[in-house]
Tab-separated table of C-alpha atoms in Angstrom:
chain	number	residue	atom	x	y	z
A	30	MET	CA	139.061	-62.967	129.731
A	31	ASN	CA	140.947	-64.744	132.503
A	32	THR	CA	144.340	-63.409	133.684
A	33	HIS	CA	146.370	-65.954	132.045
A	34	ALA	CA	145.103	-65.031	128.745
A	35	ALA	CA	147.181	-61.679	129.025
A	36	THR	CA	150.377	-63.443	130.069
A	37	PHE	CA	150.391	-66.391	128.123
A	38	GLN	CA	153.019	-66.464	125.241
A	39	HIS	CA	152.292	-68.494	122.138
A	40	ALA	CA	155.230	-69.917	120.398
A	41	HIS	CA	155.264	-71.488	116.942
A	42	ALA	CA	156.257	-75.040	116.909
A	43	ALA	CA	156.938	-77.852	114.520
A	44	HIS	CA	154.616	-80.449	115.990
A	45	CYS	CA	151.571	-80.018	117.968
A	46	GLU	CA	152.207	-82.151	121.032
A	47	SER	CA	155.740	-81.067	121.923
A	48	GLY	CA	154.828	-77.502	120.908
A	49	VAL	CA	151.925	-77.642	123.242
A	50	ILE	CA	153.918	-79.201	126.206
A	51	SER	CA	156.753	-76.719	126.012
A	52	ASN	CA	154.411	-73.650	125.691
A	53	LEU	CA	152.658	-75.011	128.775
A	54	LEU	CA	155.588	-75.726	130.718
A	55	ARG	CA	157.237	-72.516	129.717
A	56	HIS	CA	154.251	-70.857	131.076
A	57	HIS	CA	154.763	-72.331	134.575
A	58	GLY	CA	158.286	-71.258	134.331
A	59	VAL	CA	160.159	-74.433	133.194
A	60	PRO	CA	162.683	-73.261	130.530
A	61	VAL	CA	162.015	-76.042	127.931
A	62	SER	CA	162.140	-75.457	124.106
A	63	GLU	CA	160.111	-77.613	121.874
A	64	SER	CA	162.940	-79.767	120.840
A	65	LEU	CA	164.076	-80.236	124.403
A	66	ALA	CA	160.565	-81.476	125.391
A	67	PHE	CA	160.573	-83.788	122.472
A	68	GLY	CA	164.012	-85.096	123.190
A	69	LEU	CA	163.714	-85.448	126.889
A	70	SER	CA	160.506	-87.430	126.522
A	71	ALA	CA	162.241	-89.703	123.910
A	72	GLY	CA	159.605	-88.738	121.266
A	73	LEU	CA	161.224	-90.041	118.393
A	74	ALA	CA	159.957	-93.389	117.002
A	75	PHE	CA	158.877	-95.089	113.959
A	76	ALA	CA	155.763	-97.340	113.946
A	77	TYR	CA	153.918	-98.910	110.913
A	78	LEU	CA	150.474	-99.771	112.008
A	79	PRO	CA	148.726	-101.272	109.100
A	80	PHE	CA	145.778	-102.328	111.109
A	81	ILE	CA	144.870	-98.673	112.229
A	82	LYS	CA	142.998	-97.101	109.228
A	83	ILE	CA	143.056	-93.310	108.756
A	84	ASN	CA	140.889	-92.694	105.606
A	85	GLY	CA	141.158	-96.233	104.418
A	86	LEU	CA	145.113	-95.795	104.585
A	87	PRO	CA	147.535	-97.418	107.342
A	88	LEU	CA	148.940	-95.260	110.016
A	89	ILE	CA	152.411	-94.622	109.897
A	90	ALA	CA	153.888	-92.917	113.111
A	91	TYR	CA	157.181	-91.204	113.147
A	92	ARG	CA	157.038	-90.269	116.816
A	93	THR	CA	155.455	-91.945	120.074
A	94	LEU	CA	151.804	-92.712	120.564
A	95	PRO	CA	149.477	-89.763	121.475
A	96	ARG	CA	150.337	-88.340	125.051
A	97	GLY	CA	153.469	-90.084	124.911
A	98	ILE	CA	155.389	-86.973	124.604
A	99	ILE	CA	153.622	-85.503	127.619
A	100	LYS	CA	153.922	-88.621	129.721
A	101	GLY	CA	157.543	-89.037	128.764
A	102	LEU	CA	158.241	-85.608	130.382
A	103	LEU	CA	156.902	-86.522	133.650
A	104	ALA	CA	159.876	-88.376	135.038
A	105	PRO	CA	162.688	-86.133	133.794
A	106	LEU	CA	161.065	-83.054	135.143
A	107	ALA	CA	159.230	-84.531	138.183
A	108	THR	CA	155.988	-82.817	136.888
A	109	ARG	CA	152.517	-84.254	137.567
A	110	PHE	CA	149.768	-83.734	135.175
A	111	ARG	CA	146.132	-84.523	135.384
A	112	PHE	CA	144.593	-86.134	132.342
A	113	GLU	CA	140.729	-86.289	132.218
A	114	THR	CA	138.356	-87.655	129.706
A	115	PHE	CA	134.331	-87.449	129.635
A	116	ARG	CA	131.386	-89.529	128.769
A	117	SER	CA	129.330	-86.690	127.937
A	118	PRO	CA	130.362	-83.525	125.958
A	119	GLN	CA	128.464	-81.335	128.061
A	120	ALA	CA	130.569	-82.588	131.032
A	121	GLY	CA	133.709	-81.821	129.020
A	122	GLN	CA	132.656	-78.430	128.292
A	123	THR	CA	131.572	-77.519	131.742
A	124	ARG	CA	134.982	-78.708	133.116
A	125	LEU	CA	136.947	-76.848	130.472
A	126	ASP	CA	135.153	-73.688	131.413
A	127	THR	CA	135.829	-74.126	135.112
A	128	LEU	CA	139.279	-74.768	134.627
A	129	LEU	CA	139.806	-71.584	132.524
A	130	ALA	CA	137.728	-69.596	135.135
A	131	GLU	CA	140.140	-70.722	137.690
A	132	GLY	CA	142.846	-69.440	135.850
A	133	HIS	CA	144.308	-72.781	134.077
A	134	ILE	CA	145.820	-73.136	130.701
A	135	VAL	CA	144.553	-76.444	129.454
A	136	GLY	CA	145.744	-78.631	126.775
A	137	LEU	CA	143.173	-80.716	124.585
A	138	GLN	CA	143.402	-83.601	122.273
A	139	THR	CA	140.999	-82.962	119.379
A	140	SER	CA	140.292	-83.975	115.854
A	141	VAL	CA	141.925	-82.051	112.900
A	142	TYR	CA	138.623	-82.299	110.777
A	143	TRP	CA	136.259	-80.365	112.858
A	144	LEU	CA	138.461	-77.380	113.750
A	145	PRO	CA	137.236	-74.596	111.489
A	146	TYR	CA	140.351	-72.561	111.546
A	147	MET	CA	142.249	-75.599	109.738
A	148	PRO	CA	142.907	-74.803	106.342
A	149	PRO	CA	140.323	-76.983	104.330
A	150	ASP	CA	142.911	-78.939	102.521
A	151	MET	CA	144.555	-80.062	106.039
A	152	ARG	CA	141.124	-81.218	107.322
A	153	PHE	CA	141.377	-84.892	107.617
A	154	HIS	CA	139.845	-87.123	110.396
A	155	PHE	CA	142.827	-87.329	112.446
A	156	ASN	CA	141.916	-87.421	116.052
A	157	ALA	CA	145.144	-86.902	117.888
A	158	HIS	CA	145.778	-83.172	117.519
A	159	ASN	CA	146.930	-81.327	120.454
A	160	LEU	CA	146.240	-77.551	121.335
A	161	LEU	CA	146.144	-75.358	124.273
A	162	VAL	CA	143.114	-73.335	125.430
A	163	TYR	CA	144.152	-70.160	127.341
A	164	GLY	CA	141.150	-68.327	127.735
A	165	LYS	CA	137.472	-67.632	126.615
A	166	GLU	CA	135.767	-64.465	125.285
A	167	GLY	CA	131.959	-64.744	124.964
A	168	ASP	CA	131.369	-67.896	122.903
A	169	GLU	CA	134.825	-68.051	121.618
A	170	TYR	CA	137.797	-70.147	123.081
A	171	LEU	CA	141.230	-68.506	122.597
A	172	ILE	CA	143.448	-71.081	121.112
A	173	SER	CA	147.172	-71.597	121.099
A	174	ASP	CA	147.756	-74.241	118.395
A	175	PRO	CA	151.536	-74.422	118.207
A	176	VAL	CA	151.476	-75.540	114.597
A	177	PHE	CA	149.894	-72.198	113.684
A	178	GLU	CA	152.071	-68.937	113.816
A	179	HIS	CA	149.541	-66.948	115.608
A	180	PRO	CA	146.920	-67.712	118.209
A	181	GLN	CA	143.508	-68.894	116.975
A	182	ARG	CA	139.960	-68.537	118.042
A	183	CYS	CA	137.155	-71.124	117.788
A	184	ALA	CA	133.506	-71.200	118.665
A	185	SER	CA	132.437	-73.272	121.389
A	186	ALA	CA	130.238	-75.629	119.596
A	187	ASP	CA	133.005	-76.491	117.140
A	188	LEU	CA	135.566	-76.955	119.757
A	189	LEU	CA	133.344	-79.459	121.505
A	190	ARG	CA	132.670	-81.341	118.298
A	191	ALA	CA	136.440	-81.465	117.663
A	192	ARG	CA	137.109	-82.796	121.296
A	193	PHE	CA	134.481	-85.619	121.242
A	194	ALA	CA	134.964	-86.680	117.624
A	195	LYS	CA	134.831	-90.597	117.235
A	196	GLY	CA	136.762	-93.148	115.290
A	197	ALA	CA	140.585	-94.170	115.426
A	198	LEU	CA	142.392	-92.502	118.550
A	199	ALA	CA	138.880	-90.850	119.544
A	200	PRO	CA	140.109	-88.144	122.014
A	201	LYS	CA	137.049	-88.471	124.467
A	202	GLY	CA	137.328	-84.856	125.494
A	203	LEU	CA	140.693	-85.490	126.797
A	204	LEU	CA	142.121	-82.405	128.735
A	205	TYR	CA	145.157	-82.084	130.693
A	206	PHE	CA	147.114	-79.577	132.785
A	207	PRO	CA	149.945	-79.744	135.175
A	208	THR	CA	149.352	-79.870	138.923
A	209	THR	CA	152.680	-79.869	140.233
A	210	VAL	CA	155.785	-78.350	138.590
A	211	PRO	CA	158.451	-78.600	141.359
A	212	GLN	CA	161.707	-78.934	139.217
A	213	LYS	CA	162.813	-76.230	136.921
A	214	LYS	CA	166.285	-77.747	136.186
A	215	ILE	CA	167.115	-80.502	134.044
A	216	THR	CA	170.052	-82.979	135.170
A	217	PRO	CA	172.563	-84.334	132.808
A	218	GLU	CA	171.572	-87.714	134.007
A	219	ALA	CA	167.859	-87.132	132.972
A	220	VAL	CA	169.030	-86.144	129.481
A	221	ARG	CA	171.308	-89.078	129.079
A	222	ALA	CA	168.629	-91.498	130.322
A	223	ALA	CA	166.292	-90.054	127.764
A	224	ILE	CA	168.555	-90.670	124.908
A	225	ARG	CA	169.099	-94.156	125.975
A	226	LYS	CA	165.456	-94.707	126.272
A	227	ASN	CA	164.845	-93.288	122.428
A	228	CYS	CA	167.617	-95.534	121.463
A	229	ARG	CA	166.002	-98.577	122.718
A	230	ALA	CA	162.580	-97.231	121.034
A	231	MET	CA	164.577	-97.157	117.763
A	232	LEU	CA	166.173	-100.436	118.042
A	233	PRO	CA	163.281	-102.795	119.628
A	234	PRO	CA	162.792	-106.102	119.436
A	235	VAL	CA	159.277	-105.909	117.795
A	236	PRO	CA	159.015	-105.970	114.051
A	237	ILE	CA	156.323	-103.158	113.997
A	238	ALA	CA	158.395	-100.496	115.459
A	239	GLY	CA	161.907	-98.692	115.177
A	240	VAL	CA	164.147	-99.582	112.311
A	241	ARG	CA	162.386	-103.050	112.054
A	242	GLY	CA	159.055	-101.215	111.234
A	243	MET	CA	160.683	-99.462	108.765
A	244	ARG	CA	161.784	-102.595	106.990
A	245	TRP	CA	158.440	-104.075	107.288
A	246	LEU	CA	156.909	-101.028	105.705
A	247	ALA	CA	159.581	-101.335	102.942
A	248	LYS	CA	158.394	-104.785	102.587
A	249	HIS	CA	154.999	-103.907	101.929
A	250	VAL	CA	155.670	-101.083	99.740
A	251	ASP	CA	157.729	-103.439	97.694
A	252	LYS	CA	154.601	-105.718	96.977
A	253	LEU	CA	152.357	-102.647	95.776
A	254	PRO	CA	151.569	-103.092	91.927
A	255	ALA	CA	153.558	-100.574	90.025
A	256	GLY	CA	150.769	-98.872	88.027
A	257	GLU	CA	147.744	-98.457	90.137
A	258	LYS	CA	146.310	-95.344	91.682
A	259	ARG	CA	145.953	-97.337	95.019
A	260	SER	CA	149.708	-97.512	95.122
A	261	ALA	CA	150.410	-94.097	94.275
A	262	ASP	CA	147.761	-93.321	97.301
A	263	PHE	CA	149.793	-95.485	99.909
A	264	ILE	CA	153.046	-93.918	98.868
A	265	GLY	CA	151.368	-90.499	99.230
A	266	GLN	CA	150.126	-91.646	102.634
A	267	ILE	CA	153.781	-92.263	103.706
A	268	VAL	CA	154.984	-88.923	102.731
A	269	ARG	CA	151.685	-87.178	104.103
A	270	MET	CA	152.354	-88.803	107.548
A	271	GLN	CA	155.868	-87.713	107.197
A	272	GLU	CA	155.505	-84.219	106.213
A	273	GLU	CA	152.064	-82.845	107.351
A	274	ILE	CA	150.920	-80.805	110.094
A	275	GLY	CA	150.812	-82.792	113.234
A	276	THR	CA	153.495	-85.532	112.154
A	277	GLY	CA	156.785	-85.109	110.159
A	278	GLY	CA	159.404	-87.853	109.505
A	279	ALA	CA	162.171	-85.780	108.368
A	280	GLY	CA	160.763	-82.881	110.600
A	281	PHE	CA	161.036	-85.011	113.700
A	282	ARG	CA	164.677	-85.980	112.813
A	283	PHE	CA	165.559	-82.240	112.675
A	284	ILE	CA	163.550	-81.673	116.039
A	285	TYR	CA	165.854	-84.485	117.525
A	286	ALA	CA	168.922	-83.137	116.010
A	287	ALA	CA	168.186	-79.734	117.537
A	288	PHE	CA	167.708	-81.623	120.939
A	289	LEU	CA	170.930	-83.270	120.527
A	290	GLN	CA	172.700	-80.263	120.142
A	291	GLU	CA	171.038	-78.681	123.298
A	292	ALA	CA	171.810	-82.049	124.916
A	293	ALA	CA	175.608	-81.794	124.048
A	294	GLN	CA	175.793	-79.229	126.983
A	295	LEU	CA	173.075	-80.300	129.151
A	296	ALA	CA	174.277	-83.993	129.193
A	297	GLU	CA	177.793	-82.947	129.538
A	298	ARG	CA	178.674	-85.106	126.227
A	299	PRO	CA	180.238	-82.589	123.463
A	300	VAL	CA	180.492	-85.689	121.266
A	301	LEU	CA	176.520	-85.286	120.769
A	302	ALA	CA	176.910	-82.200	118.721
A	303	GLN	CA	178.326	-84.510	115.888
A	304	PHE	CA	175.275	-87.046	116.320
A	305	SER	CA	173.224	-83.870	115.711
A	306	GLU	CA	174.765	-83.252	112.304
A	307	ARG	CA	174.487	-86.847	111.320
A	308	LEU	CA	170.865	-87.118	112.181
A	309	THR	CA	170.272	-83.875	110.305
A	310	ALA	CA	171.718	-85.473	107.230
A	311	ILE	CA	169.408	-88.497	108.036
A	312	GLY	CA	166.506	-86.264	108.274
A	313	ASP	CA	167.551	-85.038	104.742
A	314	GLY	CA	167.443	-88.582	103.422
A	315	TRP	CA	163.792	-88.608	104.344
A	316	ARG	CA	163.021	-85.575	102.481
A	317	VAL	CA	164.870	-87.073	99.334
A	318	MET	CA	162.543	-90.091	99.574
A	319	ALA	CA	159.400	-87.840	99.948
A	320	LEU	CA	160.401	-85.580	97.016
A	321	LYS	CA	160.898	-88.885	94.747
A	322	ALA	CA	157.458	-90.060	95.985
A	323	ALA	CA	155.844	-86.725	95.152
A	324	ARG	CA	157.256	-86.672	91.642
A	325	MET	CA	155.896	-90.452	91.012
A	326	ILE	CA	152.435	-89.096	92.268
A	327	LYS	CA	152.481	-86.065	90.131
A	328	GLY	CA	153.454	-88.149	87.123
A	329	ARG	CA	156.807	-86.835	86.521
A	330	GLU	CA	158.230	-90.224	86.807
A	331	PRO	CA	156.638	-93.639	86.888
A	332	VAL	CA	155.261	-94.890	90.104
A	333	ASN	CA	157.959	-97.468	91.161
A	334	PRO	CA	157.244	-98.871	94.563
A	335	ALA	CA	160.488	-100.872	94.652
A	336	ALA	CA	162.445	-97.568	94.318
A	337	ILE	CA	160.585	-96.081	97.253
A	338	ALA	CA	161.064	-99.241	99.252
A	339	ALA	CA	164.889	-99.040	98.576
A	340	LEU	CA	165.074	-95.579	100.038
A	341	ILE	CA	163.174	-96.555	103.030
A	342	ARG	CA	165.588	-99.755	103.673
A	343	GLN	CA	168.370	-97.265	103.131
A	344	GLN	CA	167.015	-94.926	105.697
A	345	ALA	CA	166.266	-97.799	108.108
A	346	ASP	CA	169.859	-98.887	107.735
A	347	GLN	CA	171.342	-95.559	108.468
A	348	GLU	CA	169.229	-95.063	111.567
A	349	GLU	CA	170.237	-98.407	112.898
A	350	ALA	CA	173.803	-97.448	112.777
A	351	PHE	CA	173.056	-94.045	113.993
A	352	PHE	CA	171.111	-95.270	117.077
A	353	LYS	CA	173.780	-97.986	118.114
A	354	ASP	CA	176.474	-95.571	118.055
A	355	LEU	CA	174.331	-92.943	120.004
A	356	GLN	CA	173.657	-95.591	122.583
A	357	ALA	CA	177.388	-96.305	122.998
A	358	ALA	CA	177.884	-92.570	123.255
A	359	VAL	CA	175.593	-92.191	126.324
A	360	LYS	CA	176.374	-95.575	127.989
B	1	MET	CA	168.615	-79.031	106.199
B	2	ASP	CA	170.273	-75.618	105.918
B	3	LEU	CA	168.399	-72.451	106.661
B	4	ASP	CA	168.749	-71.290	103.032
B	5	ALA	CA	167.184	-74.697	101.979
B	6	VAL	CA	163.976	-74.282	104.007
B	7	PRO	CA	161.305	-74.608	101.400
B	8	GLN	CA	159.293	-71.283	100.597
B	9	GLU	CA	157.636	-72.691	97.502
B	10	GLY	CA	154.261	-71.596	98.766
B	11	ASN	CA	152.211	-74.781	99.433
B	12	ALA	CA	148.487	-73.999	98.628
B	13	THR	CA	147.137	-76.606	100.959
B	14	LEU	CA	148.424	-74.740	103.899
B	15	GLY	CA	145.890	-72.131	103.138
B	16	GLY	CA	148.422	-69.106	103.638
B	17	HIS	CA	149.600	-70.383	106.964
B	18	ARG	CA	153.311	-70.930	107.584
B	19	LYS	CA	154.673	-74.012	109.413
B	20	ALA	CA	157.626	-74.036	111.761
B	21	VAL	CA	160.589	-76.066	110.636
B	22	TYR	CA	164.033	-76.816	112.111
B	23	ALA	CA	167.181	-76.138	110.149
B	24	ARG	CA	170.770	-75.317	110.770
B	25	ASP	CA	171.789	-71.712	110.706
B	26	ALA	CA	175.224	-70.333	109.247
B	27	ASN	CA	176.873	-71.275	112.576
B	28	GLY	CA	175.720	-74.868	112.585
B	29	ARG	CA	172.877	-74.077	115.206
B	30	MET	CA	169.477	-75.667	114.660
B	31	VAL	CA	166.803	-72.979	114.846
B	32	ILE	CA	163.111	-72.895	114.022
B	33	ALA	CA	162.089	-71.069	110.755
B	34	PRO	CA	158.719	-70.592	109.183
B	35	SER	CA	158.110	-72.292	105.936
B	36	LYS	CA	155.605	-71.263	103.396
B	37	GLY	CA	155.522	-74.987	102.378
B	38	TRP	CA	157.150	-77.630	100.013
B	39	GLU	CA	156.081	-78.727	96.703
B	40	ALA	CA	156.471	-82.287	97.709
B	41	GLU	CA	154.108	-81.874	100.606
B	42	GLU	CA	151.651	-80.064	98.373
B	43	ILE	CA	151.617	-82.853	95.715
B	44	VAL	CA	150.873	-85.473	98.267
B	45	THR	CA	148.175	-83.492	100.208
B	46	SER	CA	146.484	-82.319	97.024
B	47	ASN	CA	146.572	-86.192	95.738
B	48	ALA	CA	144.863	-87.232	98.996
B	49	VAL	CA	142.308	-84.384	98.633
B	50	ASP	CA	141.681	-84.903	95.161
B	51	THR	CA	141.017	-88.740	95.756
B	52	LEU	CA	138.508	-87.539	98.470
B	53	HIS	CA	136.712	-85.083	95.994
B	54	ALA	CA	136.574	-87.747	93.308
B	55	LEU	CA	134.740	-90.129	95.780
B	56	ALA	CA	132.290	-87.521	96.534
B	57	GLU	CA	131.667	-86.509	93.001
B	58	GLU	CA	131.153	-90.221	91.995
B	59	ALA	CA	128.711	-90.577	94.930
B	60	ARG	CA	126.859	-87.193	93.941
B	61	GLN	CA	126.467	-88.832	90.469
B	62	ARG	CA	125.124	-91.976	91.788
B	63	VAL	CA	122.625	-89.971	93.752
B	64	GLN	CA	121.493	-88.228	90.820
B	65	ALA	CA	121.115	-91.625	88.914
B	66	GLY	CA	119.053	-92.652	91.887
B	67	THR	CA	121.352	-95.641	92.781
B	68	ALA	CA	122.753	-93.929	95.935
B	69	SER	CA	121.378	-92.243	98.766
B	70	THR	CA	122.148	-88.653	99.730
B	71	LEU	CA	123.791	-90.145	102.695
B	72	GLU	CA	126.478	-91.725	100.513
B	73	TYR	CA	127.173	-88.196	99.078
B	74	TRP	CA	127.585	-86.522	102.495
B	75	MET	CA	129.693	-89.315	104.000
B	76	CYS	CA	132.065	-88.826	101.182
B	77	ALA	CA	131.912	-84.996	101.215
B	78	ARG	CA	132.801	-85.062	105.021
B	79	ARG	CA	135.751	-87.238	103.998
B	80	MET	CA	134.393	-90.366	105.712
B	81	ASP	CA	134.130	-93.964	104.918
B	82	VAL	CA	131.567	-96.745	106.160
B	83	PRO	CA	133.645	-97.745	109.096
B	84	LEU	CA	134.222	-94.093	110.254
B	85	LEU	CA	130.516	-93.230	109.866
B	86	SER	CA	129.357	-96.328	111.756
B	87	GLN	CA	131.794	-95.221	114.577
B	88	THR	CA	130.394	-91.811	114.401
B	89	SER	CA	126.785	-92.481	114.143
B	90	GLY	CA	126.673	-95.556	116.502
B	91	PHE	CA	125.075	-97.748	113.578
B	92	TRP	CA	126.499	-101.063	112.708
B	93	GLN	CA	128.512	-101.087	109.636
B	94	TRP	CA	126.044	-103.426	107.762
B	95	ARG	CA	123.224	-100.971	108.642
B	96	VAL	CA	125.223	-97.833	107.283
B	97	LYS	CA	125.577	-99.698	104.131
B	98	ARG	CA	122.034	-100.720	103.770
B	99	HIS	CA	121.198	-96.905	104.385
B	100	LEU	CA	123.533	-95.966	101.441
B	101	ARG	CA	120.569	-97.378	99.360
B	102	PRO	CA	118.218	-94.823	98.476
B	103	GLU	CA	115.050	-96.918	98.800
B	104	VAL	CA	116.168	-98.080	102.509
B	105	PHE	CA	117.368	-94.432	103.300
B	106	ALA	CA	113.736	-93.087	102.532
B	107	THR	CA	112.243	-95.153	105.180
B	108	LEU	CA	114.677	-93.801	107.889
B	109	THR	CA	112.717	-92.136	111.012
B	110	ASP	CA	113.836	-88.587	112.054
B	111	LYS	CA	115.459	-90.323	114.930
B	112	HIS	CA	117.769	-92.264	112.790
B	113	LEU	CA	118.303	-89.475	110.506
B	114	GLN	CA	119.286	-87.357	113.343
B	115	ARG	CA	122.023	-89.462	114.333
B	116	TYR	CA	123.555	-89.325	110.954
B	117	ALA	CA	123.140	-85.236	110.652
B	118	ASP	CA	124.968	-85.077	114.117
B	119	ALA	CA	127.716	-87.264	113.009
B	120	LEU	CA	128.143	-85.358	109.642
B	121	GLY	CA	127.538	-81.802	111.225
B	122	LEU	CA	124.219	-81.312	109.064
B	123	SER	CA	120.583	-80.791	109.748
B	124	ILE	CA	118.041	-83.307	108.602
B	125	PRO	CA	116.904	-81.370	105.596
B	126	GLU	CA	120.311	-80.870	104.352
B	127	LEU	CA	121.034	-84.451	104.782
B	128	ARG	CA	118.196	-85.445	102.554
B	129	LYS	CA	119.458	-83.407	99.685
B	130	LEU	CA	122.436	-82.523	97.622
B	131	PRO	CA	123.978	-79.212	98.366
B	132	SER	CA	122.983	-76.789	95.465
């Protein structure tokens, strides 16, 4: 066991990437909670990407693209990370083992499907999962997967397969670790800049992202035929992308609301605490939508795509107003 | 969401794990709370899993009827579709589709079978038959 394995503290998190990065930075002495990492990186997003298919259904993202949270943190914290991908699985494994032997704690991007410790029903071919490796014992890696309450273990062959899974968002063995962590303080201006950046991401000029992405999704949902299994699967997909491990639409709104609460002090803008409450209410709206969708899928009420589309539009309207006001508050 | 609204309904698809969710405590502070899961989430996940199970079951019946190769069964059982199996195995999609036909699959060399076996996490003998 390397020396870090003994000192590393695993913390449970709502989302894999923000959880990984906050656990990693905390290990290096930067006091960032998951929500602070998420907010500082301007991690909140919405994107409807019908051309990327996961199990034949479109990708709907409620946060920035994989690695976005890590990369978004580089500027506010003046941290430098090294990212490495590999042509061959063998090279990837050797490099990981070397880094562990040198005492590094290493972040990895992996598939969800090929991780044996994942519950069977959660094992889908989703390739942008993040986890930390903090040691190796015999043939097993010691894994801090932040969406699990406790650390996990994984046999080296299984981890290798998960790191080199192919398909959409293939990780190519991606590993990352911080090289310099110079700054342990977070400035008010960095927090305000992060909020401004996130407002722009939610109110963008392109139709696939932010509130316009939501309306575009609503338009597609509106067109689904009412009685078909395929429609139910599509609606289910929206909610799964919203609620399941690794993503979370309502969940991300709640994380960002937690961030705004911290930001009220950090950014020296007390008014942000009120925005936190308002965003919590918006998150609750996503949960209402999810519940309605689930009832339709379960057959407790008829599958009615138009009703779901209307709820998505309502969320879009609320978020549009919210982010415009937020933008004004951090000007 | 308030702390006492954090769902603890027991989502079977989480396999006994708890997930972290953010909720407001009595003082209005956002805190992390472990959740045993939410029914809505269980329903949509089960629906997705059931759809995949049904595909695998249909494939099994076609294999038994002799109209599909065991490759089709394993592709579905591993929750893949033709585009993903094509990306994973490195065969063009049209070739994967051809290999789903039993008479074509029967002619594959061990070298080709090994590519599918690797992609699906199986051995060649396993790939050639249905699981008992």
